Amino acid sequence: MYRIVVLPGDGIGPEVTQEALKVLRAVGERFGHRFAFEEHPFGGICIDQHGVALQPETLRRCRRAHAVLLGAVGGPKWDDPRAPVRPEQGLLALRKALRVYANLRPVRVYPELASASPLRPELLEGVDFIVVRELTGGLYFGKPKRQWDAPDGPRAVDTCLYRAHEIARVLRVGYQLARQRRRKLTSVDKANVLATSQLWRRIAQDLAREHPDVQTEHALVDSTAMALLSRPRSFDVLVMDNMFGDILTDEAAALAGSLGVMPSASLGDGKLGVYEPIHGTAPDIAGQGIANPLGSILSAAMLLRHSLDLPVEAAAVEAAVARVLAAGYRTADLAPPGQPTVGTAAMGDAVVAALAEVPAAAR
Ligand code: IPM
Ligand code: MG
C-alpha cells in the first residue's frame, strides 16, 4: 500500500490534481497496486481555513508518506505584498522541511505540439533535456531577507547564500542523471559577477574531474537563457541554483509549447519526493474545467518512477500521454486557434483510456 499525501492547493491545482489521481487509480487497477490518498488543505485555501499556508500536522503526514502530490498555490486573493502570510511560504517551507533539494524539470518536446511553441519546428526537433534546479537554498532562503524603512526611504534585502555541500549534492544528482542519459552536463552560473556562483563553479570544476565520463560545460546564466532558445537540442542535463532554475524552466516551457505539460519532481536523499506541475494556479481559468492536467499527470508518472520505484508503470503513463497527444486531444492551451479542445476531465479520461491500450512493450 503506497501512502500518498495530496495537496491540491489553489486555483486550477485541485482540478488538475483530480485527473492525476484518476490516472494513478487506473495504474493501480492495471498493475495491481494499492494507493492510499489523503488530502490536506495547503497554500491560500489553508490560510483561509487555518491562518497558515502549511499546518504542522500536514507536514507530519508528508514525512510519513511515500510521496507528496501537489497542485499549485497562490492567487490574487493572497497577493498583497504586505500580507503577513502568503501561500508561497507554505510551498517553500514544505520543500525545506522535507529537504527536497533537487528539483527535476524535464523538458521534452512532443512532435505533435511543435506548432504550439513560438519557436520554429526545426529548432525543436529532438529537444530532450532536464533541468536540475537547486531547491532549498540561494536567494529563496538566505537571511537576512526583509523590507524596512530607512531614513532615505524603504529598503529591502535578499541574501543569496550557498554552502559548498548544498552545491555539490545537487550537482551530483545532475551527474547521476547525465550518466543515464547522453552524458553531458551544463553547470549554469553567473561566476563573472556573483560570489555564490564563483563557489558554484569551483565545485562544479572539481566534480567535473570526478566524472570524466560526462562532458561538463560551465555556462553563464544570461547566455544560457539565449542558448535554450537558439540551440535547445544541444542540452542534456542542466544544473543551476534556485533562482536561475525558477526563471529558466519557465522559459524552457515555451519550447514544449505550454507550461501546462511540464512536470517536476523534488527529491532529497531518501525516496520521499514532492511532485508538482510547474505551472501556477492560473486564477484566470480556475474553476472552468479547461486547465491542462498533463503536467500533473506527468508529475504522477515521475512519482511512480522516483518515489515508488515503479519505472514500468511510469513509462506506461508517459506513453499514454504521448498517445493522447498523437490522437489529437488538445486542451485550450495547446490547441491552435479555432481548433476543437477538450476540457480537464476529458483529457484525464483520455489518458486513462490510452493507459489501458499501451502495448506490453511499454510495460
Ligand atoms: C515554481 C514556482 C514557485 C517558485 C513559487 C510559486 C514560489 O514559481 O515552483 O517554479 O518560485 O519556486
Ligand atoms: Mg516558477
Coordinates of C-alpha atoms and ligand atoms in Angstrom, one line a residue:
M1 CA 0.0 0.0 0.0
Y2 CA 1.5 3.3 -1.1
R3 CA 0.7 6.3 1.0
I4 CA 0.4 9.5 -1.0
V5 CA -0.3 12.9 0.5
V6 CA -2.3 15.0 -1.9
L7 CA -2.1 18.8 -1.6
P8 CA -4.3 20.2 -4.3
G9 CA -3.8 23.8 -3.3
D10 CA -5.4 26.8 -5.1
G11 CA -6.7 27.9 -8.5
I12 CA -6.5 25.1 -11.0
G13 CA -4.5 23.0 -8.6
P14 CA -7.5 20.9 -7.4
E15 CA -8.8 20.4 -11.0
V16 CA -5.6 19.1 -12.5
T17 CA -4.7 17.0 -9.4
Q18 CA -8.1 15.2 -9.6
E19 CA -7.0 14.0 -13.1
A20 CA -3.6 12.8 -11.9
L21 CA -5.4 10.8 -9.1
K22 CA -7.7 9.3 -11.7
V23 CA -4.7 8.1 -13.7
L24 CA -2.9 6.8 -10.6
R25 CA -6.1 4.8 -9.7
A26 CA -6.1 3.4 -13.2
V27 CA -2.4 2.5 -12.8
G28 CA -3.3 0.7 -9.6
E29 CA -6.0 -1.3 -11.3
R30 CA -4.0 -2.2 -14.3
F31 CA -0.8 -3.1 -12.5
G32 CA -2.2 -4.4 -9.2
H33 CA -1.1 -1.6 -6.8
R34 CA -3.0 0.0 -3.9
F35 CA -2.7 3.6 -3.2
A36 CA -4.0 5.4 -0.1
F37 CA -4.5 9.0 -0.9
E38 CA -5.1 11.6 1.8
E39 CA -5.8 15.2 1.0
H40 CA -4.9 18.3 3.1
P41 CA -5.5 22.0 2.6
F42 CA -2.3 23.8 1.5
G43 CA -1.5 27.3 0.4
G44 CA -4.1 30.0 0.1
I45 CA -7.1 27.8 1.0
C46 CA -5.2 26.7 4.1
I47 CA -4.6 30.4 5.0
D48 CA -8.4 30.9 4.7
Q49 CA -9.2 27.9 6.8
H50 CA -6.5 27.8 9.4
G51 CA -4.5 31.1 9.1
V52 CA -1.3 29.4 7.9
A53 CA -0.2 28.1 4.5
L54 CA 1.1 24.8 5.8
Q55 CA -0.1 23.1 9.0
P56 CA 2.4 21.2 11.2
E57 CA 0.1 18.1 11.1
T58 CA 0.2 18.2 7.3
L59 CA 3.9 18.3 7.3
R60 CA 4.0 15.3 9.7
R61 CA 1.7 13.4 7.4
C62 CA 4.0 14.2 4.4
R63 CA 7.0 12.9 6.3
R64 CA 5.3 9.6 6.8
A65 CA 4.1 9.2 3.2
H66 CA 5.8 7.6 0.3
A67 CA 5.3 10.7 -1.8
V68 CA 3.5 14.1 -2.0
L69 CA 1.5 15.1 -5.0
L70 CA 1.0 18.8 -5.1
G71 CA -1.2 21.0 -7.3
A72 CA -0.3 24.7 -7.1
V73 CA -0.5 27.5 -4.6
G74 CA -1.2 31.2 -4.7
G75 CA -3.6 33.6 -6.3
P76 CA -4.7 37.3 -6.4
K77 CA -6.7 36.9 -3.2
W78 CA -3.4 36.4 -1.2
D79 CA -1.2 38.5 -3.3
D80 CA -0.9 41.7 -1.2
P81 CA 2.9 42.4 -1.0
R82 CA 2.3 43.4 2.6
A83 CA 0.4 40.3 3.7
P84 CA 2.0 38.7 6.7
V85 CA 1.3 35.1 5.4
R86 CA 1.5 34.1 1.8
P87 CA 0.6 30.8 0.1
E88 CA 4.1 30.5 -1.3
Q89 CA 5.6 30.4 2.2
G90 CA 3.9 27.0 2.6
L91 CA 5.5 25.7 -0.5
L92 CA 8.9 26.9 0.4
A93 CA 8.5 25.6 4.0
L94 CA 7.5 22.2 2.6
R95 CA 10.5 22.0 0.3
K96 CA 12.8 23.0 3.1
A97 CA 11.3 20.8 5.8
L98 CA 11.3 17.7 3.5
R99 CA 14.8 18.5 2.4
V100 CA 14.0 18.0 -1.3
Y101 CA 16.9 19.9 -2.6
A102 CA 16.9 18.7 -6.2
N103 CA 14.1 19.8 -8.4
L104 CA 14.0 17.8 -11.7
R105 CA 12.2 19.5 -14.5
P106 CA 12.3 17.5 -17.7
V107 CA 11.7 19.4 -21.0
R108 CA 10.6 17.2 -23.8
V109 CA 9.0 18.4 -27.0
Y110 CA 6.2 16.2 -28.3
P111 CA 6.4 16.4 -32.1
E112 CA 2.6 17.0 -32.2
L113 CA 2.9 20.1 -30.0
A114 CA 5.6 21.8 -32.0
S115 CA 3.0 24.1 -33.5
A116 CA 2.0 25.3 -30.0
S117 CA 5.6 26.6 -29.5
P118 CA 6.5 30.1 -30.6
L119 CA 9.8 28.6 -31.9
R120 CA 10.3 27.2 -35.4
P121 CA 9.7 23.5 -35.6
E122 CA 13.1 22.7 -37.0
L123 CA 14.7 24.1 -33.8
L124 CA 12.5 21.9 -31.6
E125 CA 13.1 18.5 -33.2
G126 CA 14.7 16.1 -30.8
V127 CA 14.7 18.5 -27.9
D128 CA 15.1 16.4 -24.7
F129 CA 16.8 17.8 -21.7
I130 CA 16.3 18.0 -18.0
V131 CA 16.9 21.0 -15.6
V132 CA 18.0 20.2 -12.1
R133 CA 17.1 23.2 -10.1
E134 CA 18.6 23.6 -6.6
L135 CA 15.5 24.0 -4.4
T136 CA 16.3 24.6 -0.8
G137 CA 19.0 27.3 -0.8
G138 CA 20.1 30.5 -2.5
L139 CA 18.1 33.7 -2.7
Y140 CA 14.9 32.0 -1.7
F141 CA 16.1 31.1 1.8
G142 CA 19.1 33.2 2.7
K143 CA 18.9 35.6 5.7
P144 CA 18.6 38.5 6.1
K145 CA 15.5 38.7 3.9
R146 CA 13.3 41.7 4.8
Q147 CA 11.8 45.1 3.9
W148 CA 12.3 48.0 6.2
D149 CA 12.1 51.8 6.3
A150 CA 15.5 53.5 6.3
P151 CA 15.9 57.3 6.8
D152 CA 16.3 57.7 3.0
G153 CA 13.2 55.6 2.2
P154 CA 12.1 52.0 2.2
R155 CA 14.7 49.3 1.6
A156 CA 14.7 45.6 1.0
V157 CA 17.3 42.9 1.1
D158 CA 17.5 39.3 0.0
T159 CA 20.5 37.1 0.6
C160 CA 22.0 34.6 -1.7
L161 CA 23.8 32.1 0.4
Y162 CA 25.2 28.7 -0.6
R163 CA 27.2 26.2 1.4
A164 CA 29.6 24.0 -0.6
H165 CA 27.8 20.8 0.3
E166 CA 24.5 22.2 -1.0
I167 CA 26.1 22.9 -4.3
A168 CA 27.9 19.6 -4.5
R169 CA 24.9 17.4 -3.7
V170 CA 22.7 18.9 -6.4
L171 CA 25.4 18.7 -8.9
R172 CA 25.8 15.1 -8.0
V173 CA 22.2 14.5 -8.8
G174 CA 22.8 16.0 -12.2
Y175 CA 25.8 13.8 -12.8
Q176 CA 23.8 10.7 -11.9
L177 CA 21.1 11.7 -14.4
A178 CA 23.7 12.5 -17.1
R179 CA 25.1 9.0 -16.7
Q180 CA 21.7 7.6 -17.5
R181 CA 21.3 9.9 -20.5
R182 CA 23.6 11.4 -23.1
R183 CA 26.5 12.2 -20.6
K184 CA 26.5 15.9 -21.0
L185 CA 26.1 18.3 -18.1
T186 CA 25.8 22.1 -18.3
S187 CA 26.5 23.8 -15.0
V188 CA 24.9 27.2 -15.1
D189 CA 26.1 30.2 -13.0
K190 CA 26.9 33.9 -13.0
A191 CA 30.5 33.4 -12.0
N192 CA 31.6 36.6 -13.7
V193 CA 29.7 38.6 -11.0
L194 CA 28.3 36.6 -8.1
A195 CA 30.4 35.2 -5.2
T196 CA 27.9 32.3 -4.8
S197 CA 28.4 31.5 -8.5
Q198 CA 32.2 31.6 -8.1
L199 CA 31.9 29.0 -5.4
W200 CA 29.4 27.1 -7.6
R201 CA 31.8 27.0 -10.5
R202 CA 34.8 25.8 -8.3
I203 CA 32.8 22.9 -7.0
A204 CA 31.4 22.1 -10.5
Q205 CA 35.0 22.1 -11.8
D206 CA 36.0 19.6 -9.0
L207 CA 33.1 17.4 -9.8
A208 CA 33.8 17.5 -13.5
R209 CA 37.2 16.0 -12.7
E210 CA 35.4 13.2 -10.7
H211 CA 33.2 12.5 -13.7
P212 CA 35.5 12.2 -16.7
D213 CA 32.9 10.1 -18.5
V214 CA 30.5 13.0 -18.5
Q215 CA 31.2 16.1 -20.7
T216 CA 30.9 19.1 -18.4
E217 CA 30.3 22.6 -19.7
H218 CA 30.2 25.8 -17.5
A219 CA 27.9 28.4 -18.8
L220 CA 26.7 31.8 -17.7
V221 CA 23.0 32.1 -17.0
D222 CA 22.4 35.0 -19.4
S223 CA 23.9 33.3 -22.4
T224 CA 22.2 30.1 -21.4
A225 CA 18.9 31.9 -21.4
M226 CA 19.5 32.6 -25.1
A227 CA 21.0 29.2 -25.9
L228 CA 17.9 27.5 -24.6
L229 CA 16.0 29.1 -27.5
S230 CA 18.7 29.1 -30.2
R231 CA 20.1 25.6 -29.7
P232 CA 17.8 23.7 -27.3
R233 CA 18.8 20.4 -28.8
S234 CA 22.4 20.7 -27.6
F235 CA 21.4 20.3 -23.9
D236 CA 21.1 17.1 -21.9
V237 CA 21.3 17.9 -18.2
L238 CA 21.5 21.4 -16.8
V239 CA 22.2 22.2 -13.1
M240 CA 21.6 25.6 -11.6
D241 CA 20.8 27.5 -8.5
N242 CA 17.3 28.1 -7.2
M243 CA 16.6 31.5 -8.7
F244 CA 18.1 30.7 -12.1
G245 CA 16.2 27.4 -12.2
D246 CA 12.9 29.1 -11.5
I247 CA 13.4 31.5 -14.4
L248 CA 15.0 29.3 -17.0
T249 CA 12.4 26.5 -16.5
D250 CA 9.5 28.8 -17.3
E251 CA 11.5 29.9 -20.3
A252 CA 12.1 26.3 -21.3
A253 CA 8.4 25.6 -21.1
A254 CA 8.0 27.8 -24.2
L255 CA 9.8 25.0 -26.1
A256 CA 7.3 22.4 -25.0
G257 CA 4.5 24.7 -26.2
S258 CA 2.8 25.2 -22.9
L259 CA 3.6 25.3 -19.2
G260 CA 0.6 23.0 -18.9
V261 CA 2.6 19.9 -19.9
M262 CA 5.6 20.4 -17.7
P263 CA 6.0 18.1 -14.7
S264 CA 8.5 18.2 -11.9
A265 CA 9.9 16.1 -9.1
S266 CA 11.6 17.4 -6.0
L267 CA 13.9 14.9 -4.4
G268 CA 16.2 14.7 -1.5
D269 CA 18.5 11.9 -0.1
G270 CA 15.7 9.4 0.6
K271 CA 12.8 8.2 -1.6
L272 CA 10.3 10.7 -0.4
G273 CA 9.6 13.3 -3.1
V274 CA 7.2 16.2 -3.9
Y275 CA 5.7 16.1 -7.3
E276 CA 4.0 19.1 -8.9
P277 CA 3.3 20.5 -12.3
I278 CA 5.5 23.7 -12.8
H279 CA 2.5 25.8 -13.9
G280 CA 0.9 28.0 -11.3
T281 CA -2.6 28.3 -10.2
A282 CA -3.8 30.1 -13.4
P283 CA -6.6 32.1 -11.5
D284 CA -7.9 33.4 -14.8
I285 CA -9.1 30.0 -15.8
A286 CA -9.7 28.3 -12.4
G287 CA -13.0 26.6 -11.9
Q288 CA -13.8 26.4 -15.6
G289 CA -12.7 22.8 -16.2
I290 CA -10.4 23.8 -19.1
A291 CA -7.0 23.6 -17.4
N292 CA -4.5 21.2 -18.9
P293 CA -4.0 18.2 -16.5
L294 CA -1.0 16.7 -18.4
G295 CA 1.6 18.5 -16.2
S296 CA 0.0 17.0 -13.1
I297 CA -0.4 13.6 -14.8
L298 CA 3.2 13.5 -15.9
S299 CA 4.3 14.6 -12.4
A300 CA 2.4 11.5 -11.2
A301 CA 4.5 9.4 -13.6
M302 CA 7.6 10.9 -12.1
L303 CA 6.2 10.0 -8.6
L304 CA 5.8 6.4 -9.7
R305 CA 9.4 6.3 -11.0
H306 CA 11.3 8.2 -8.3
S307 CA 9.4 7.6 -5.1
L308 CA 7.7 4.2 -5.7
D309 CA 10.4 2.5 -7.9
L310 CA 7.8 1.7 -10.5
P311 CA 9.5 2.6 -13.7
V312 CA 7.4 0.4 -15.9
E313 CA 4.2 2.0 -14.6
A314 CA 5.8 5.4 -15.1
A315 CA 6.7 4.7 -18.7
A316 CA 3.1 3.4 -19.3
V317 CA 1.6 6.7 -18.1
E318 CA 4.1 8.7 -20.3
A319 CA 3.3 6.5 -23.2
A320 CA -0.4 7.0 -22.6
V321 CA 0.1 10.8 -22.6
A322 CA 2.1 10.6 -25.9
R323 CA -0.8 8.6 -27.4
V324 CA -3.4 11.0 -26.4
L325 CA -1.5 13.9 -27.9
A326 CA -0.8 11.9 -31.1
A327 CA -4.5 11.2 -31.3
G328 CA -5.2 14.9 -31.4
Y329 CA -6.6 15.7 -27.9
R330 CA -5.8 19.3 -27.0
T331 CA -6.7 21.4 -24.0
A332 CA -7.2 25.1 -24.8
D333 CA -3.6 26.0 -24.0
L334 CA -2.4 23.6 -26.7
A335 CA -5.0 24.0 -29.5
P336 CA -4.3 26.2 -32.5
P337 CA -6.8 29.0 -32.7
G338 CA -10.2 27.7 -34.0
Q339 CA -9.4 24.1 -33.4
P340 CA -11.5 21.9 -31.1
T341 CA -10.5 21.5 -27.5
V342 CA -11.2 19.1 -24.6
G343 CA -11.7 20.0 -21.0
T344 CA -9.6 18.9 -18.0
A345 CA -11.7 15.9 -17.1
A346 CA -12.0 14.7 -20.7
M347 CA -8.2 14.9 -21.1
G348 CA -7.8 12.8 -17.9
D349 CA -10.3 10.3 -19.2
A350 CA -8.5 10.1 -22.5
V351 CA -5.2 9.3 -20.7
V352 CA -6.9 6.6 -18.6
A353 CA -8.4 5.1 -21.8
A354 CA -5.0 5.2 -23.5
L355 CA -3.3 3.6 -20.5
A356 CA -5.5 0.5 -21.0
E357 CA -4.2 0.2 -24.6
V358 CA -0.5 0.9 -24.1
P359 CA 1.2 -2.2 -25.5
A360 CA 3.1 -4.7 -23.5
A361 CA 6.4 -3.3 -24.7
A362 CA 5.9 -0.1 -22.7
R363 CA 5.0 -2.1 -19.6
Ligands
IPM1 C1 7.9 27.3 -9.0 C2 7.1 28.4 -8.6 C3 7.4 28.7 -7.1 C4 8.9 29.0 -7.0 C5 6.6 29.8 -6.4 C6 5.1 29.5 -6.5 C7 7.0 30.1 -5.0 O1 7.3 29.5 -9.4 O2 7.8 26.2 -8.4 O3 8.6 27.4 -10.0 O4 9.3 30.2 -7.3 O5 9.7 28.1 -6.7
MG2 MG 8.5 29.1 -11.1

